[in-house]
Tab-separated table of C-alpha atoms and ligand atoms in Angstrom:
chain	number	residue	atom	x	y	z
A	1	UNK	CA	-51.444	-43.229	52.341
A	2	UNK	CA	-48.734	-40.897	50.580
A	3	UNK	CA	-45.202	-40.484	52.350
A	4	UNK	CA	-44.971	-37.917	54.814
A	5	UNK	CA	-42.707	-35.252	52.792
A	6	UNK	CA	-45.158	-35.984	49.395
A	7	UNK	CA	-48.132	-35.247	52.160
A	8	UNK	CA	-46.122	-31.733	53.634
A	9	UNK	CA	-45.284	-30.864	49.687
A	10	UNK	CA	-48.860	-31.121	48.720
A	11	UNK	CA	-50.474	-29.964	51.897
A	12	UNK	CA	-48.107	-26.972	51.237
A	13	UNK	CA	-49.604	-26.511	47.964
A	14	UNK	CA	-52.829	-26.506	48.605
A	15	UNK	CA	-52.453	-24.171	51.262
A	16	UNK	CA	-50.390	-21.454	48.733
A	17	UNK	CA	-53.227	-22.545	45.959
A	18	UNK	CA	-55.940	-21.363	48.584
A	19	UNK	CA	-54.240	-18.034	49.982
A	20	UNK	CA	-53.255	-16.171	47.473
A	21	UNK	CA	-51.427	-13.521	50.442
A	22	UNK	CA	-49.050	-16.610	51.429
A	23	UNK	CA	-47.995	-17.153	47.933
A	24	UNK	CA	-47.246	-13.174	47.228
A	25	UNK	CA	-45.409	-13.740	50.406
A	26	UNK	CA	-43.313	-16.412	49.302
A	27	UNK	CA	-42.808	-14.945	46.138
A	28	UNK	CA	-41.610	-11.537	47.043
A	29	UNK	CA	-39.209	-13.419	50.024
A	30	UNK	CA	-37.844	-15.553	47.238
A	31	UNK	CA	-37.010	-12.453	44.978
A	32	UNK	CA	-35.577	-10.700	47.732
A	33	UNK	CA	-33.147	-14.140	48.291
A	34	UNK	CA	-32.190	-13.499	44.606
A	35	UNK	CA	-31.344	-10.137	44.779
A	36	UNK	CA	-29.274	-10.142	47.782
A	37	UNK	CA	-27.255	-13.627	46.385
A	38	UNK	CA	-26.813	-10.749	42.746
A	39	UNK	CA	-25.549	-8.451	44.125
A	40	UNK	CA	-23.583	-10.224	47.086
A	41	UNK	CA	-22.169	-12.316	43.557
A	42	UNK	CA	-21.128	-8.038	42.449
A	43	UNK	CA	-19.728	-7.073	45.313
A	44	UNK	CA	-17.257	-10.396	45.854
A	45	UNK	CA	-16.585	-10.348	42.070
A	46	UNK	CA	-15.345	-6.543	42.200
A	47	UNK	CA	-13.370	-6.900	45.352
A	48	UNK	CA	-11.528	-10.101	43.867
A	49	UNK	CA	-11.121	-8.346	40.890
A	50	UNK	CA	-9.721	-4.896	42.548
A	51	UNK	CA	-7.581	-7.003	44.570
A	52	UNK	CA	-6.107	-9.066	41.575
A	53	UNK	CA	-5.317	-6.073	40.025
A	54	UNK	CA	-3.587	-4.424	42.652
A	55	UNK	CA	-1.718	-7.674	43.370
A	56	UNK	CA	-0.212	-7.635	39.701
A	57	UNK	CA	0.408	-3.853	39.476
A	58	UNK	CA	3.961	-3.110	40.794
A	59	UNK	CA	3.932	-1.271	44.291
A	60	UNK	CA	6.600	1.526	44.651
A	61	UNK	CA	7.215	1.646	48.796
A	62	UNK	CA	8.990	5.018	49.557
A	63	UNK	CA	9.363	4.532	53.569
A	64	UNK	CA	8.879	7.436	55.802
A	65	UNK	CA	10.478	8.195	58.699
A	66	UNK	CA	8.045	8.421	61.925
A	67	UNK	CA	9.920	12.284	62.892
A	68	UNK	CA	7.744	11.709	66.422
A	69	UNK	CA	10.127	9.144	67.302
A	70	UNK	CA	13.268	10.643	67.301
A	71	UNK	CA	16.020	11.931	65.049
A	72	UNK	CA	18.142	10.349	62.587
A	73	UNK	CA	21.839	10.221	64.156
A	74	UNK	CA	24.803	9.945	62.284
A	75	UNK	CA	27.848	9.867	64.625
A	76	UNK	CA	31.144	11.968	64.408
A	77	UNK	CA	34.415	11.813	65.749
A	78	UNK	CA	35.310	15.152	65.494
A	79	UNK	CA	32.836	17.975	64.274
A	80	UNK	CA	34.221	19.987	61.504
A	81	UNK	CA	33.244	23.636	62.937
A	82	UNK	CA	33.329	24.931	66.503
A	83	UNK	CA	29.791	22.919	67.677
A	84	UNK	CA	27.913	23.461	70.954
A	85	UNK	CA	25.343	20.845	72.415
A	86	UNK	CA	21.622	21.858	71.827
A	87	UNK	CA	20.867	20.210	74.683
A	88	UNK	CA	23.463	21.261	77.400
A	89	UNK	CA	24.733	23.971	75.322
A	90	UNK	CA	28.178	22.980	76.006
A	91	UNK	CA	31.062	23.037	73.568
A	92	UNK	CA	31.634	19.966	71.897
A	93	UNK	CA	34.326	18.219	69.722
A	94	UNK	CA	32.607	14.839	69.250
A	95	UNK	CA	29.276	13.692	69.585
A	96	UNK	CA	26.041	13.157	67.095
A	97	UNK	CA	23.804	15.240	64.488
A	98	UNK	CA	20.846	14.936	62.842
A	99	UNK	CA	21.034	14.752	58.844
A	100	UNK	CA	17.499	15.718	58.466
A	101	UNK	CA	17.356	19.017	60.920
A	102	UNK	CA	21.138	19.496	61.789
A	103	UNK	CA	21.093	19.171	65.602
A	104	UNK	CA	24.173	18.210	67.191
A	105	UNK	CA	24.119	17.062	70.547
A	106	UNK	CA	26.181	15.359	72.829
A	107	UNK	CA	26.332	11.251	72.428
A	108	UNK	CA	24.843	10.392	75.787
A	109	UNK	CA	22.221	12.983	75.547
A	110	UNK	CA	20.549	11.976	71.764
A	111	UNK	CA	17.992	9.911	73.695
A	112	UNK	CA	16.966	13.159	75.491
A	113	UNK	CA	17.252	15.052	71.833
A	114	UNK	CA	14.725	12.456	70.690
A	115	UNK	CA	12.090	13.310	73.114
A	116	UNK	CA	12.526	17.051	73.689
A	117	UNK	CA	13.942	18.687	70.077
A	118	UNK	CA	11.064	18.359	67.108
A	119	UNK	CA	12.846	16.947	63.460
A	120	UNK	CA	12.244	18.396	60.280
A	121	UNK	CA	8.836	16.948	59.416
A	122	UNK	CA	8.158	14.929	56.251
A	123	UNK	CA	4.197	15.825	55.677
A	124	UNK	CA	2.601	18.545	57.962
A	125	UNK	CA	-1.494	19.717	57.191
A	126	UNK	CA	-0.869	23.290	57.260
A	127	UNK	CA	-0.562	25.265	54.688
A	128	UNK	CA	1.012	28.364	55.317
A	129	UNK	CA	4.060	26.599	57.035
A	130	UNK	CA	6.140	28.584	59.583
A	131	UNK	CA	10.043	28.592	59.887
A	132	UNK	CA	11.431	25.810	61.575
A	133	UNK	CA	14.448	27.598	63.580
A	134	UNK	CA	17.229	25.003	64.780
A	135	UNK	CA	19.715	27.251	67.371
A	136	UNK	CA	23.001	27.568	67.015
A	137	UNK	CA	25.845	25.901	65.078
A	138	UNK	CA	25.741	28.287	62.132
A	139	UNK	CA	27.539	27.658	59.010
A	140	UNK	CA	30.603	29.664	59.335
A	141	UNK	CA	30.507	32.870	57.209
A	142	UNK	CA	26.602	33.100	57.906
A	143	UNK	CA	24.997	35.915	57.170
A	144	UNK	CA	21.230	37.586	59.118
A	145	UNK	CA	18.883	37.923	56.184
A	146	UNK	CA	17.382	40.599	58.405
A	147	UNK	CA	20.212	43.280	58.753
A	148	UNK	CA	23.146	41.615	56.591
A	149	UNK	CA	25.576	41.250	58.816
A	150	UNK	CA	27.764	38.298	60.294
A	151	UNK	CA	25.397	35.769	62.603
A	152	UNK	CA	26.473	32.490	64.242
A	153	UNK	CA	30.335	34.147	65.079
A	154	UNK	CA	29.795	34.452	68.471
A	155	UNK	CA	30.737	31.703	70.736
A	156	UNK	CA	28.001	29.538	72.625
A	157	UNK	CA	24.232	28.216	71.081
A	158	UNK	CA	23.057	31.571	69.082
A	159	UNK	CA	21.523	32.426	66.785
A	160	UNK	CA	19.316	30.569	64.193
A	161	UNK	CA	18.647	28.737	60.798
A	162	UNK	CA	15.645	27.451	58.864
A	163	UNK	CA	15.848	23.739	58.458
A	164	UNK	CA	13.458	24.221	55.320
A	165	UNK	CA	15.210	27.783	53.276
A	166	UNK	CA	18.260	27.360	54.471
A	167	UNK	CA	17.669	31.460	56.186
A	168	UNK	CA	19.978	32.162	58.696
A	169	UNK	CA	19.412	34.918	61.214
A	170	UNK	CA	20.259	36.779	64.615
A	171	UNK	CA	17.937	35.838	67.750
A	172	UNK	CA	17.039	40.014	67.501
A	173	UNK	CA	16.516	39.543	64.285
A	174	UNK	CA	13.140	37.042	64.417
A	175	UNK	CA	10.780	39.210	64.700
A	176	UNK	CA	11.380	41.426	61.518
A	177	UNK	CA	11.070	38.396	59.009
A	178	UNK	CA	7.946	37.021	57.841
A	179	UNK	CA	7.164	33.658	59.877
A	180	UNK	CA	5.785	31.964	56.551
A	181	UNK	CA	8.703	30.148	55.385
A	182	UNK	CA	8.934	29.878	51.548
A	183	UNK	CA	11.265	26.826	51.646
A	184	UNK	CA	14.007	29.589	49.979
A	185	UNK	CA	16.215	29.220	46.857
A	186	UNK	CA	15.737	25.580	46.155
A	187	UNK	CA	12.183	25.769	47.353
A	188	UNK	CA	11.615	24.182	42.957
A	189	UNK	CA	13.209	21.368	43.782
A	190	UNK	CA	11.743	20.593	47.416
A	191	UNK	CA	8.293	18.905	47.755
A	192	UNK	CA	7.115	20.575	50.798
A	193	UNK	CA	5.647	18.923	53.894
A	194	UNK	CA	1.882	20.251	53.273
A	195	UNK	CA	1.780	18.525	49.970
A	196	UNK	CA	3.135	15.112	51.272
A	197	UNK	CA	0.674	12.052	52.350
A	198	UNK	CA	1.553	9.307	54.494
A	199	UNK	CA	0.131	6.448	55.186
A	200	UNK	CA	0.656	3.367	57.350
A	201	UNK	CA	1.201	0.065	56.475
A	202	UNK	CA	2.161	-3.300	57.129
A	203	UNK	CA	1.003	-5.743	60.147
A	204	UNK	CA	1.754	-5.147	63.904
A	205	UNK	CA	4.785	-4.820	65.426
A	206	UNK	CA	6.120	-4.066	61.537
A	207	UNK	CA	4.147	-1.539	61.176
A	208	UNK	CA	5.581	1.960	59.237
A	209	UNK	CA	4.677	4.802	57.290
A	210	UNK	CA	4.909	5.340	53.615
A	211	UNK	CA	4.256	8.176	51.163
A	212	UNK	CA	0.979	7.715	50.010
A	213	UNK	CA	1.034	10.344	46.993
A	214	UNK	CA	2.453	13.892	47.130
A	215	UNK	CA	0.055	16.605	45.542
A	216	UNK	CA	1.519	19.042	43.186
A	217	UNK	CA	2.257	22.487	45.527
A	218	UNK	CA	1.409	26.606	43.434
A	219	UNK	CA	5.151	26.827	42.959
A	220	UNK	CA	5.882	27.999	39.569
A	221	UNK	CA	8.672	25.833	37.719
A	222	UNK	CA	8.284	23.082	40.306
A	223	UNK	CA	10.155	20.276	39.716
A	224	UNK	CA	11.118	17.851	42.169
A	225	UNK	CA	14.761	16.526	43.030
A	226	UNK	CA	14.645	12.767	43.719
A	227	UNK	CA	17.639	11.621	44.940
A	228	UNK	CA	18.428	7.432	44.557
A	229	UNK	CA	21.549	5.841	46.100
A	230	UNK	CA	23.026	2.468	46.545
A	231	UNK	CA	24.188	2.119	49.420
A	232	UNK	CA	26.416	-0.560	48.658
A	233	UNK	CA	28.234	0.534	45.552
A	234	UNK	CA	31.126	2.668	45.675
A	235	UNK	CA	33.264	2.905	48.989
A	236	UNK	CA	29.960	3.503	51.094
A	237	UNK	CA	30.232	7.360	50.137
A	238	UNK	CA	26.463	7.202	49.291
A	239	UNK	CA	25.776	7.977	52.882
A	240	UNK	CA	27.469	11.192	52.518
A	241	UNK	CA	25.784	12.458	49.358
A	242	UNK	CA	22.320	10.900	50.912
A	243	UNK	CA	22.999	12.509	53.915
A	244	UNK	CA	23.675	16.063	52.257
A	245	UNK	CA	20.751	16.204	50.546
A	246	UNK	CA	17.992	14.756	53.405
A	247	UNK	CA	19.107	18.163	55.007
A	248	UNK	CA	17.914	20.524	51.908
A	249	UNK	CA	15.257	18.638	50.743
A	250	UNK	CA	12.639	16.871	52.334
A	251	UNK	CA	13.823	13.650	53.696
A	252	UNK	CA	11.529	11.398	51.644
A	253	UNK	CA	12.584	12.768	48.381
A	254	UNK	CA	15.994	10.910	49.485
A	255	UNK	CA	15.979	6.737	49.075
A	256	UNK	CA	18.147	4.099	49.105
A	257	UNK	CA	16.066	1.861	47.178
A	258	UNK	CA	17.242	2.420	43.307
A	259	UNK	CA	14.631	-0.239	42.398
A	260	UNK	CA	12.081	2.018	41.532
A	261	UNK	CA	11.547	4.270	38.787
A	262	UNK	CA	8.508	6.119	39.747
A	263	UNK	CA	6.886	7.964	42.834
A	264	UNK	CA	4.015	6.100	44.465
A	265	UNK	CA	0.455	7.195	44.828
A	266	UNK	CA	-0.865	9.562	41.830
A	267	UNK	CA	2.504	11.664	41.194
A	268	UNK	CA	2.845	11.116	37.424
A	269	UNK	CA	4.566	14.597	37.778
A	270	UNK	CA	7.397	13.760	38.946
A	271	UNK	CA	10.107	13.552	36.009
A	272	UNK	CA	13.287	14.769	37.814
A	273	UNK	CA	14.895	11.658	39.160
A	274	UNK	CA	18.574	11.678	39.725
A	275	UNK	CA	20.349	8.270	40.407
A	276	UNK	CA	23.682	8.292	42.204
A	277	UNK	CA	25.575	5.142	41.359
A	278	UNK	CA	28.994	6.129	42.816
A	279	UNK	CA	31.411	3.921	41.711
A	280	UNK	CA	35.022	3.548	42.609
B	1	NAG	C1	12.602	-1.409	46.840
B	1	NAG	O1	11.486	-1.084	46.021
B	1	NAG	C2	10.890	-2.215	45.375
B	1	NAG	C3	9.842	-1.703	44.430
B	1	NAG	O2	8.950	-0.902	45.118
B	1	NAG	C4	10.364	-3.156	46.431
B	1	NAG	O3	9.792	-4.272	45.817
B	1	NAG	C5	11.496	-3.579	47.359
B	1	NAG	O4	10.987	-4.382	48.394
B	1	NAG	C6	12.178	-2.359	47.945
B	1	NAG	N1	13.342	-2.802	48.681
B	1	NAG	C7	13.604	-2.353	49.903
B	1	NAG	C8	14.860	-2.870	50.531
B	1	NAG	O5	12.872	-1.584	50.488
B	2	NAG	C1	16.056	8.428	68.395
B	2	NAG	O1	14.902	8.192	67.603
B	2	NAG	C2	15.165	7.446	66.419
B	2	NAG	C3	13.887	7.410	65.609
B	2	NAG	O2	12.853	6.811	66.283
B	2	NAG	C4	15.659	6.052	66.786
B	2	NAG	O3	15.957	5.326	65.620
B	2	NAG	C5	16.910	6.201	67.617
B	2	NAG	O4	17.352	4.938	68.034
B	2	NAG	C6	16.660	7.104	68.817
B	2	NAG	N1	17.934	7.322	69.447
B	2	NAG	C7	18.107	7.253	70.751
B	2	NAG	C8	19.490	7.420	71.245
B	2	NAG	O5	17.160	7.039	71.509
B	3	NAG	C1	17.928	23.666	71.213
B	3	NAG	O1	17.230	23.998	70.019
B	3	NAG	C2	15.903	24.385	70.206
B	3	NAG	C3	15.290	24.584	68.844
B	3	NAG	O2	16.238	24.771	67.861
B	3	NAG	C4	15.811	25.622	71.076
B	3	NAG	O3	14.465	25.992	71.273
B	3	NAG	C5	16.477	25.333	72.403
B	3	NAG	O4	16.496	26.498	73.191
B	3	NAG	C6	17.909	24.831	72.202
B	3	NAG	N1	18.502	24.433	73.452
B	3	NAG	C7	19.384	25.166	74.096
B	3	NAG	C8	19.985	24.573	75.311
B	3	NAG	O5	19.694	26.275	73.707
B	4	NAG	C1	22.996	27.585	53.529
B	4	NAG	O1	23.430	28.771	54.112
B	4	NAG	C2	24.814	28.801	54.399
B	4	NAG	C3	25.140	30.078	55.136
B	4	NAG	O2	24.331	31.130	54.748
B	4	NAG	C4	25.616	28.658	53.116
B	4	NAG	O3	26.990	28.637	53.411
B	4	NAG	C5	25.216	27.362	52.449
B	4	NAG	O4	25.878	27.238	51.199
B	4	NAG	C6	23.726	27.316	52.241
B	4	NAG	N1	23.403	26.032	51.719
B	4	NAG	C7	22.656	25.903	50.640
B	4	NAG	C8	22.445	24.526	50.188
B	4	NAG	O5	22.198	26.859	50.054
B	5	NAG	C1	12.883	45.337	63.166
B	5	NAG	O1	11.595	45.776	63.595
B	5	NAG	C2	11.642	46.839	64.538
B	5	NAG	C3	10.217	47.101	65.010
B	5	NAG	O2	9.286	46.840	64.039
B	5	NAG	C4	12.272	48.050	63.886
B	5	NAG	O3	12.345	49.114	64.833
B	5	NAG	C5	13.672	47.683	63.424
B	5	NAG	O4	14.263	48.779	62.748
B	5	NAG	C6	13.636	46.486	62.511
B	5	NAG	N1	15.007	46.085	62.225
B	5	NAG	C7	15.424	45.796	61.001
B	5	NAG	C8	16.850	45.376	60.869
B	5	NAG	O5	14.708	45.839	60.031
């Protein structure tokens, strides 16, 4: 009398010995085990390795504003130039603006701004991008790219510029200049929206956008302006340079973090970088 598992091992075997079918069977099933545990074995390997060396390459985070949201505020105590509300078009002496787009509206009303006004956009998917035409609250001294004379002089919300070229025109005037905006005489030095990528990142609730890689735009001679501050050195007059230069360029060619010397994603390209460590 054998033991029960010798008797199922060599009843087994006699029963693969006698039908040839049951033993291709069992051999095809067992190659079939070996190839999925191969290439299951591939797939983990490459994954772990992928993820090791993304883990040990440095990661350059260039946070992105969510321009949905809202508008960047920067609060003033008294406006330098004769300044009207964009949203109750009244005069106003004090009150906040936006550094990316240049609204100013009264302090109480920004929450309203946020919802209602659109901000400059960081990355758009169009192409051929139109003006973007913020009313009012001309430079002084501007001048209609249209007919060449004086705009913005006349008192009240009038008239308009281009957040992007910097054009500033009569309301008339609109209709006689091309609505392609050509991002105007820094348009070398700006990355423009269509050629930015953002992605998001990070875990709920923390959850934010990043430039994901910025593709190199058919302007001739282009070379991008990034602009590093440190917020802390000097008297805190990095705010005031940063703030200067999120309204000509596009805000995320502007950073505070001067800990990285290269743009994320695949822009090699980029060799302009100027650092502003303002000292005192
Ligand atoms: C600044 O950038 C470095 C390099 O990408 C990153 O490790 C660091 O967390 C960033 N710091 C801030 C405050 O975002
Ligand atoms: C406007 O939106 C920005 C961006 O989301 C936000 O940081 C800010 O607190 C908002 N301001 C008001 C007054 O709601
Ligand atoms: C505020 O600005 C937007 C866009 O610049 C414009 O469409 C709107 O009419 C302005 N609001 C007022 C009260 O003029
Ligand atoms: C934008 O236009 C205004 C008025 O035309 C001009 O005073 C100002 O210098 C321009 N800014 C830039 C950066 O070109
Ligand atoms: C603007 O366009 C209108 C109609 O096309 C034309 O009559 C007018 O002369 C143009 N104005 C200027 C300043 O070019």
């Amino acid at each position: 009398m054998k033991a029960p598992l010798t008797q199922l091992a060599w009843e087994t075997k006699q029963r693969l010995e006698t039908s040839p079918q049951l033993l291709s069977d069992y051999a095809s099933q067992m190659a079939l085990v070996y190839l999925t545990a191969t290439v299951f074995g591939f797939i983990v390997s490459f994954l772990v390795a992928k993820l090791y060396r993304r883990l040990r390459q440095p990661h350059y985070e260039i946070p992105a504003r969510d321009v949905s949201k809202g508008h960047r505020w920067c609060i003033t105590d008294i406006f330098p130039q004769p300044t009207y509300c964009n949203v109750s078009g009244k005069h106003i002496i004090h009150g906040v603006f936006c550094d990316s787009c240049g609204i100013c509206v009264e302090e109480h009303l920004a929450v309203e701004a946020n919802r209602t006004l659109l901000c400059k956009s960081l990355a758009t998917h169009t192409e051929n991008r139109r003006h973007h035409w913020i009313k009012g609250n001309l430079p002084l001294c501007s001048v209609c790219d249209v007919c060449h004379t004086d705009c913005g002089n006349r008192p009240g919300l009038g008239d308009l510029r281009c957040c992007w070229c910097n054009r500033t025109i009569h309301d008339k005037c609109v209709d006689n200049l091309s609505a392609v905006c050509d991002l105007g005489t820094y348009r070398n030095s700006i990355i423009p929206p269509s050629c930015v990528k953002l992605k998001l990142v990070g875990f709920k609730g923390r959850r934010h956008y990043v430039v994901d890689c910025v593709r190199r735009p058919n302007i001739p001679n282009w070379n991008p302006l990034i602009v590093l501050a440190n917020r802390k050195s000097g008297n805190g007059n990095s705010e005031i340079v940063l703030q200067a230069f999120r309204r000509l360029l596009n805000p995320v060619q502007v950073s505070t973090n001067t800990s990285f010397t290269r743009y994320p994603g695949n822009t090699p390209f980029i060799d302009c970088l100027v650092m502003l460590r303002l000292v005192r």
